[in-house]
Each structure stands twice: as C-alpha cells, then as structure tokens.
C-alpha cells in the first residue's frame, strides 16, 4: 500500500535495522562493553557546558512567545545576523542575514536546496565514496544522481572524470569535506581546481552549475589543517552547515544554508529556500535552538578526544597491515578491506563483536567505514578483536 | 534558475509577503496599536509556565547526550510510550509506542505521511475551505488534490459530493477539525457518516482509502464540545497532532502521527514513516522538545482567552449584519463577504487598518478569514474599523 518510491527504501532500511538488532543481540550475549560498535556516527562527546547555561539564560530573559513562537520561515533575523557577522569575521567575507536560511540540520538544508534547484531528470554529481543519503535527497525531487568513481589512493575528486560527467543536465555538484566516510579534507588547491572545472563548464555549456558544500564536520579537523571557505572560490556556491557535530547537538536539528551573494538569481533562490522550508513541512528551524546557537557561536567541543581516537585506531590498523588514507577530519576511518567483498568482511567482523559498515553503502566497495566517535576505552578494548580479524585473513603485520 | 515547481510558489508567496509588508507599513504610519492584524494564526497566549520548569528539570536531571542526541528516527521510545498511554486513557483506545512517530509539527507529519502513501497522480481529497498548504504538501509528491466544494451553510463535509469524487485513484482524504479557516468542529455523526462512505467505497472499488485527520486545534474547543477520536471510527486512519497551538509552541516544531493498528499494511506504513522522516531531512523531531512534551501531557493553555475573543468578535460582526457560522473551535471566524469579490473586500478593509485573508486562499471565495488569536484589547479597538467597513457596503445592522 505504500508508495513505490518508499517500498525499496523501506526494504533497504531493514538491512540497517537488522544490523542494529544484531548489535543489540550481541550486547545481550557478550555484554555491552564487549561489543565494539563502529557503525554509528553518533558523537560520544558531550555538548559544551555553555549550552545548558545559555538555555537557562534565554528562558529567564526572553519572552516565551519570542522563544517558542513563529518567525520568518528563514529564521530569526537577529540570529541570522549574528551568524553572518561571525562568518564575516572568521572567513573574511561580506554576507548578511539575507544570505542565510536557518534549517533543521544539514539534512533539512540539503532538502530545501534540492527542492529549490532540481527539476525532474536534472543531474546532481557526487564523488564516491559519498554519504548515502544524498541519493535519497536527490530522489525526493526526481533528480538523477551521477557518481564519479573514487580515487582510492587519495579520496580527492577526480577532475578529469568530473569534466566528462558534466552535461547540460548537470544542475549541482555536492561535495563533503571533511568527508563522511573517508575523513579526507579537500585542500585549497582541490577547491580551486574544482571551481575552475565548474566555471569553465558553465561557460562552455551556457548553464549555471551550483556547488553545494555539505559541511557538518567543518569544525572536526586535526593537525591544524585549514578548510577553504567555498564562497570565496566559486560564485554559484552554497554551504550546508550543522551544529550536530560541532556542538554535539544532532537530535536538535539545527543548522543553516549560506549562499554566495554573487550567485545567479540570488534573490529568487533565497526566496525559494524560504518557501521550500515552509512547504516541505519544516516551517522553520526549531526556535529555541536558533536562539541558543546564536549565543554559542564561539563554543566548541573538545576535538582532542576524537584526535586521540583517530591516532590510536589508525596506528593499530596500519600495524595490523590494513591500508588506509590517514584522514584529517571528521570521525571516520575508511580502510581497504583485505578481501574484495566488503559485505562479507563486515559479516566476518561480527564474529569478533566488531560492527562495521561496508563501503558499498557509500558507493565504494572494497572498503569499510569505522566511526571512531566512541569512547577511548572501547577503542582500546577492540584492538584484540581487530587482531583476530586480521589473522582470519592472514594479513601480514607491519 | 530555480525549479519549475518552486517558481509559481515563490510568486504566490510574494503576495503574502506584500500583505505582511503592508501591515508593517500601516503600523509605521498609524502606530502598531491602530493596525488590526487578523491575518496570522500566531497564538497570543503564552505557553504554560510548566514548560520552562520542565526544560530546567530535564537539563538538570538527564544526560546531555540523551537530551540532545540521536534516537530512532521515529522518536524516543519512552516519549512515544508516554504519549500512547496518555491517549489510551483519554480516548479509551489501545495503542503503543509502535503506533506513533514523533514529527516536526503537524506539517512535518503530513509530509512524511504523504511521502509514504502517494504515487504520482494519486488523488487526495480535501473539503473546501481547507488549509492552503495541503495543496503544496500533496504537490511535493506529485499527487493530485481533489477539492469538494464547501457547504457554506454548515462547513461540514458534503457526503454526496464525496461519493462522486472518490475513484480508483483516491489514496487519501484529509480532514481538519477544528477547522482552519472556519473553526467548525465535526460531530460524531459527521465522522460516522464519513467513515461509512469511505468504507463502502473501499469495498466497492477494492482499494484502501486512508483518512488523515489533521488536528493541531484539537484542544482549542469551546462550549464543552467533544471531538471524536478518529481511530475509533475508521480502520485506515491517521491523526496528525501538534503541540503548536495546544501548548503555544509553534516555533519548536513538535508533534506526532498516530496510526490505527488495524489499518491495511500497518507495519509497512510505520516503517515507511520512520524512513520518510529520515530521508525528507527531518531525521527526527527535535530531541529536547520530545522530552519536554512527554512531561507536559496534562498541561494546557488558557482557552477561555480565545473564547472571550470569539464571543466578542462574533457578536460584533453579527450585529453589523455579517453572516457567519459560529465556530466551536480553533481561533478563526470565516464570515461571508458582503460582496462576491473577497480579495477586493480585503483590499477595502485595509483602508480601516484591518488585515484579513480572502477566503479564496482556502478554496472558498466570497468569505474572509479572521484569526482572532490576538489581544482582547486589539479586538475591542478594532470594532470601530469593522463598523466603518460595514457602512462602506451599506450593510444593515441587526
């Protein structure tokens, strides 16, 4: 009885649910501390203490009608203004509240953006490996996702392949840096090269190609690496931002879309984002948390916790003979699997109580994703299990 | 550059924005207290004091990771369980957390429901006058909205017209009681008659017809009127509920969908609602407010404030010679306009600083919507303006 589009999605979702149930089953048998769940990108770090204080302050100082009431579908103007000023100072750009629409997280942001841009059959290009939800978001609006195969040595965008895939049907390109699932950060050179390819193709084909940078992991970076601010490099660019990871508030659904003032049809696009926020049923980003984040723009979570996890797990895997690009951001590792069949590898891992996600789920088979946003103790305790897994495949330890 | 679907919507939205700007302009000239804005359904009543206390308690007693973290896309199980128990007790039904999906308000709920049910070209029936957003929600999934003309004497559903409009393409019927824009409440007889028409047609055509009851105004009722609980009357039924009006929390985007256990394909439908919540970008209803409302289920806003407004405004309009069905719920009046052209009437009203919404916006021309969820003082102060408006049309005062 459910719609055709949803039928397949529900079937696929059951696979994830089976995995979740499997984790529960293993926990019941072996104890929760003996099951190593690397499958979920659910942060282990608490939100900054200031969040709690800020909520109390807002509840005590502002009127309840303001805190919990309707505002523009794009969000409170004063909140958007504060965010704009913060971005201007940090990234040396010149935007205002008019460039920003507050959204229900990055997921809500990407959906109102695709609703705004996509006609049926329009193409949206992504680089493998990519966050699997992009496929669903594009499909929501009957767009076609076009996947550029992974460069498995660097996990950076393959510019030649990109050139070949762009056509007059191309409407947008989605990038995600720091990347889920690889953790790779795109350098300034990559962004410049990408911008040049897109600008050249826009001229050649006489079309607008929108670049959407999905940046929920922007603040989760190590080794003092810098993430270029995309609006400075490419005219038709958007950033989808979220406070889910940067302030450990994933359940609160708070983020924003920021658009480049110079883009084609800027005013029409912003008006459309406003309407799309309303008619897709978001109406507006949750009101209290709009006000909360406006007062916590300088706050951050303690990234060193993730970095210690990354270093410990990465070193252990390399010592066991795994091959893995060392990531500079996010909280994922994406090593190659010692056998081609990444799904079988994940099945095999379960016998050692290791829960991993096959690379196929990200359009990149022969790899596996480990979400290391779990406790350091869990990571340490899982080392023996990885050793057994490596032995199963007779991997040569370093 | 924006999508074809969005182009028209943006154009239409500009009209609403023009009205909003007009309100601002008038306020600047005549002073805010001399402009009577009956155009917005934005509640004037403060949320119950207990909301603030409950937030503090949750922040002090529960872990931040639980409060602000991810949970099932359908919402926290303990929250859904509390709501289910509350509903069971209040309405003498027998549901569990499995019947409930927490949503970003009723708007989010209707969208995941339509995503679940609708294939392109499927028909969704609504009764005029209806909340204009239904048209957009159905259009999001390429469904076709089928409008049953209003019975302007009662604003109750016309069963004969309904019978004639149901076809093998009918997938769902949306009702909204208490109604926006009329304020009318559907009696138990209406619900029974409606259920019978739908059940008979299901058998005759060999299809499932889902009844969606959109109930954001369920708690806003006067004169001790009872609203039938739809799940008790019709097998294939859903209720879309929201705390926007019942607890004056419209900005927080918190509500739920509850489904009848006996419906066709219950488990598949619930699984699909879960996935639709994720892939449309809601991911989950805002987490803190899920926990808040679970602790405020017995709370309510002071309805007598709205009732006093209704009585004063209704009586005044009747005395001036307006014709209006006296509503028993919501915070709207929907009188006939003294001239056929409701848009011109609203234009005329502006010269007396009255901001009203033409009935055409709700599929029912020749009427006008007044949202009386404003202060009692404003209502009293607007009486002279209505008198002048009535005089403009030489209306015969009672």
PDB file of N, CA, C and O in Angstrom, chain B residues 6 19 52 60 80 90 103 117 124 135 154 168 176 196 202-204 214-215 235 251-252 261 291 337 363 380 387 397:
ATOM      1  N   UNK B   6       8.944  25.380  -7.959  1.00  0.00           N
ATOM      2  CA  UNK B   6       9.129  26.443  -6.976  1.00  0.00           C
ATOM      3  C   UNK B   6       8.790  27.820  -7.544  1.00  0.00           C
ATOM      4  O   UNK B   6       8.438  28.725  -6.789  1.00  0.00           O
ATOM      5  N   UNK B  19       1.472  41.482   1.704  1.00  0.00           N
ATOM      6  CA  UNK B  19       0.486  41.743   2.749  1.00  0.00           C
ATOM      7  C   UNK B  19       1.192  42.037   4.080  1.00  0.00           C
ATOM      8  O   UNK B  19       0.818  42.960   4.811  1.00  0.00           O
ATOM      9  N   UNK B  52       8.739  25.889  30.986  1.00  0.00           N
ATOM     10  CA  UNK B  52      10.035  26.405  31.410  1.00  0.00           C
ATOM     11  C   UNK B  52      10.626  25.544  32.530  1.00  0.00           C
ATOM     12  O   UNK B  52      11.805  25.166  32.490  1.00  0.00           O
ATOM     13  N   UNK B  60      18.782  19.482  34.113  1.00  0.00           N
ATOM     14  CA  UNK B  60      19.494  19.165  35.354  1.00  0.00           C
ATOM     15  C   UNK B  60      19.551  17.670  35.648  1.00  0.00           C
ATOM     16  O   UNK B  60      20.466  17.212  36.313  1.00  0.00           O
ATOM     17  N   UNK B  80       7.297   8.213  23.180  1.00  0.00           N
ATOM     18  CA  UNK B  80       6.142   7.682  22.429  1.00  0.00           C
ATOM     19  C   UNK B  80       5.272   6.818  23.336  1.00  0.00           C
ATOM     20  O   UNK B  80       4.045   6.824  23.227  1.00  0.00           O
ATOM     21  N   UNK B  90      -7.167   8.707  27.788  1.00  0.00           N
ATOM     22  CA  UNK B  90      -8.083   9.805  27.452  1.00  0.00           C
ATOM     23  C   UNK B  90      -9.170   9.365  26.467  1.00  0.00           C
ATOM     24  O   UNK B  90     -10.304   9.831  26.552  1.00  0.00           O
ATOM     25  N   UNK B 103       7.083  13.885  15.113  1.00  0.00           N
ATOM     26  CA  UNK B 103       7.330  14.654  13.889  1.00  0.00           C
ATOM     27  C   UNK B 103       7.617  16.126  14.183  1.00  0.00           C
ATOM     28  O   UNK B 103       7.329  16.620  15.271  1.00  0.00           O
ATOM     29  N   UNK B 117       2.388   7.516   1.357  1.00  0.00           N
ATOM     30  CA  UNK B 117       1.182   6.996   0.705  1.00  0.00           C
ATOM     31  C   UNK B 117       1.097   7.246  -0.797  1.00  0.00           C
ATOM     32  O   UNK B 117       0.510   6.442  -1.520  1.00  0.00           O
ATOM     33  N   UNK B 124      -5.793  12.988  -3.629  1.00  0.00           N
ATOM     34  CA  UNK B 124      -6.036  13.263  -2.213  1.00  0.00           C
ATOM     35  C   UNK B 124      -7.203  14.243  -2.137  1.00  0.00           C
ATOM     36  O   UNK B 124      -7.148  15.327  -2.718  1.00  0.00           O
ATOM     37  N   UNK B 135      -2.429  21.718  -0.436  1.00  0.00           N
ATOM     38  CA  UNK B 135      -2.171  21.682  -1.876  1.00  0.00           C
ATOM     39  C   UNK B 135      -0.667  21.517  -2.128  1.00  0.00           C
ATOM     40  O   UNK B 135      -0.249  20.709  -2.959  1.00  0.00           O
ATOM     41  N   UNK B 154     -23.021  25.162   6.587  1.00  0.00           N
ATOM     42  CA  UNK B 154     -22.578  24.417   7.777  1.00  0.00           C
ATOM     43  C   UNK B 154     -21.056  24.244   7.829  1.00  0.00           C
ATOM     44  O   UNK B 154     -20.503  23.995   8.884  1.00  0.00           O
ATOM     45  N   UNK B 168     -10.850   5.161  -8.295  1.00  0.00           N
ATOM     46  CA  UNK B 168      -9.792   4.171  -8.021  1.00  0.00           C
ATOM     47  C   UNK B 168      -8.451   4.854  -7.795  1.00  0.00           C
ATOM     48  O   UNK B 168      -7.503   4.246  -7.325  1.00  0.00           O
ATOM     49  N   UNK B 176      -9.849  18.247   8.774  1.00  0.00           N
ATOM     50  CA  UNK B 176      -9.185  19.182   9.681  1.00  0.00           C
ATOM     51  C   UNK B 176     -10.263  19.764  10.589  1.00  0.00           C
ATOM     52  O   UNK B 176     -10.989  20.654  10.199  1.00  0.00           O
ATOM     53  N   UNK B 196     -18.413   5.708   6.966  1.00  0.00           N
ATOM     54  CA  UNK B 196     -19.236   4.761   6.216  1.00  0.00           C
ATOM     55  C   UNK B 196     -19.045   4.955   4.704  1.00  0.00           C
ATOM     56  O   UNK B 196     -18.880   3.984   3.965  1.00  0.00           O
ATOM     57  N   UNK B 202     -14.282   1.736  -0.294  1.00  0.00           N
ATOM     58  CA  UNK B 202     -13.138   0.807  -0.271  1.00  0.00           C
ATOM     59  C   UNK B 202     -13.563  -0.564  -0.785  1.00  0.00           C
ATOM     60  O   UNK B 202     -12.868  -1.175  -1.592  1.00  0.00           O
ATOM     61  N   UNK B 203     -14.706  -1.017  -0.278  1.00  0.00           N
ATOM     62  CA  UNK B 203     -15.209  -2.339  -0.703  1.00  0.00           C
ATOM     63  C   UNK B 203     -15.588  -2.313  -2.177  1.00  0.00           C
ATOM     64  O   UNK B 203     -15.202  -3.185  -2.952  1.00  0.00           O
ATOM     65  N   UNK B 204     -16.336  -1.287  -2.561  1.00  0.00           N
ATOM     66  CA  UNK B 204     -16.832  -1.193  -3.945  1.00  0.00           C
ATOM     67  C   UNK B 204     -15.670  -1.183  -4.938  1.00  0.00           C
ATOM     68  O   UNK B 204     -15.719  -1.852  -5.973  1.00  0.00           O
ATOM     69  N   UNK B 214      -6.092  15.988  10.403  1.00  0.00           N
ATOM     70  CA  UNK B 214      -5.078  16.974  10.804  1.00  0.00           C
ATOM     71  C   UNK B 214      -5.640  17.752  11.999  1.00  0.00           C
ATOM     72  O   UNK B 214      -6.601  18.496  11.859  1.00  0.00           O
ATOM     73  N   UNK B 215      -5.043  17.551  13.173  1.00  0.00           N
ATOM     74  CA  UNK B 215      -5.679  18.043  14.402  1.00  0.00           C
ATOM     75  C   UNK B 215      -4.818  18.957  15.258  1.00  0.00           C
ATOM     76  O   UNK B 215      -4.717  18.772  16.477  1.00  0.00           O
ATOM     77  N   UNK B 235     -10.932   2.363  10.147  1.00  0.00           N
ATOM     78  CA  UNK B 235      -9.771   1.480  10.196  1.00  0.00           C
ATOM     79  C   UNK B 235      -8.501   2.125   9.643  1.00  0.00           C
ATOM     80  O   UNK B 235      -7.459   2.165  10.306  1.00  0.00           O
ATOM     81  N   UNK B 251       6.970  27.503  17.175  1.00  0.00           N
ATOM     82  CA  UNK B 251       8.324  27.579  16.627  1.00  0.00           C
ATOM     83  C   UNK B 251       9.150  26.337  16.875  1.00  0.00           C
ATOM     84  O   UNK B 251      10.153  26.105  16.204  1.00  0.00           O
ATOM     85  N   UNK B 252       8.724  25.516  17.870  1.00  0.00           N
ATOM     86  CA  UNK B 252       9.559  24.378  18.273  1.00  0.00           C
ATOM     87  C   UNK B 252       9.389  23.152  17.390  1.00  0.00           C
ATOM     88  O   UNK B 252      10.177  22.208  17.478  1.00  0.00           O
ATOM     89  N   UNK B 261      -3.838   0.721  14.524  1.00  0.00           N
ATOM     90  CA  UNK B 261      -3.188  -0.598  14.431  1.00  0.00           C
ATOM     91  C   UNK B 261      -3.852  -1.496  13.392  1.00  0.00           C
ATOM     92  O   UNK B 261      -3.187  -2.324  12.756  1.00  0.00           O
ATOM     93  N   UNK B 291      11.274  15.370  24.771  1.00  0.00           N
ATOM     94  CA  UNK B 291      11.325  15.039  26.195  1.00  0.00           C
ATOM     95  C   UNK B 291      10.464  16.025  27.005  1.00  0.00           C
ATOM     96  O   UNK B 291       9.857  15.649  28.020  1.00  0.00           O
ATOM     97  N   UNK B 337     -18.388  37.470   2.802  1.00  0.00           N
ATOM     98  CA  UNK B 337     -18.101  38.868   2.470  1.00  0.00           C
ATOM     99  C   UNK B 337     -19.355  39.484   1.850  1.00  0.00           C
ATOM    100  O   UNK B 337     -20.083  38.792   1.120  1.00  0.00           O
ATOM    101  N   UNK B 363      -9.670  28.093  -0.841  1.00  0.00           N
ATOM    102  CA  UNK B 363     -10.552  27.416  -1.794  1.00  0.00           C
ATOM    103  C   UNK B 363     -12.007  27.742  -1.585  1.00  0.00           C
ATOM    104  O   UNK B 363     -12.881  26.941  -1.932  1.00  0.00           O
ATOM    105  N   UNK B 380     -11.307  44.695  20.744  1.00  0.00           N
ATOM    106  CA  UNK B 380     -12.204  45.799  21.132  1.00  0.00           C
ATOM    107  C   UNK B 380     -11.906  47.052  20.306  1.00  0.00           C
ATOM    108  O   UNK B 380     -12.816  47.705  19.798  1.00  0.00           O
ATOM    109  N   UNK B 387     -17.098  48.609  11.913  1.00  0.00           N
ATOM    110  CA  UNK B 387     -18.321  49.408  11.686  1.00  0.00           C
ATOM    111  C   UNK B 387     -18.189  50.229  10.404  1.00  0.00           C
ATOM    112  O   UNK B 387     -19.103  50.290   9.580  1.00  0.00           O
ATOM    113  N   UNK B 397     -27.521  46.928   9.838  1.00  0.00           N
ATOM    114  CA  UNK B 397     -27.145  46.446  11.159  1.00  0.00           C
ATOM    115  C   UNK B 397     -28.316  45.803  11.872  1.00  0.00           C
ATOM    116  O   UNK B 397     -29.454  46.221  11.723  1.00  0.00           O
TER     117      UNK B 397
END
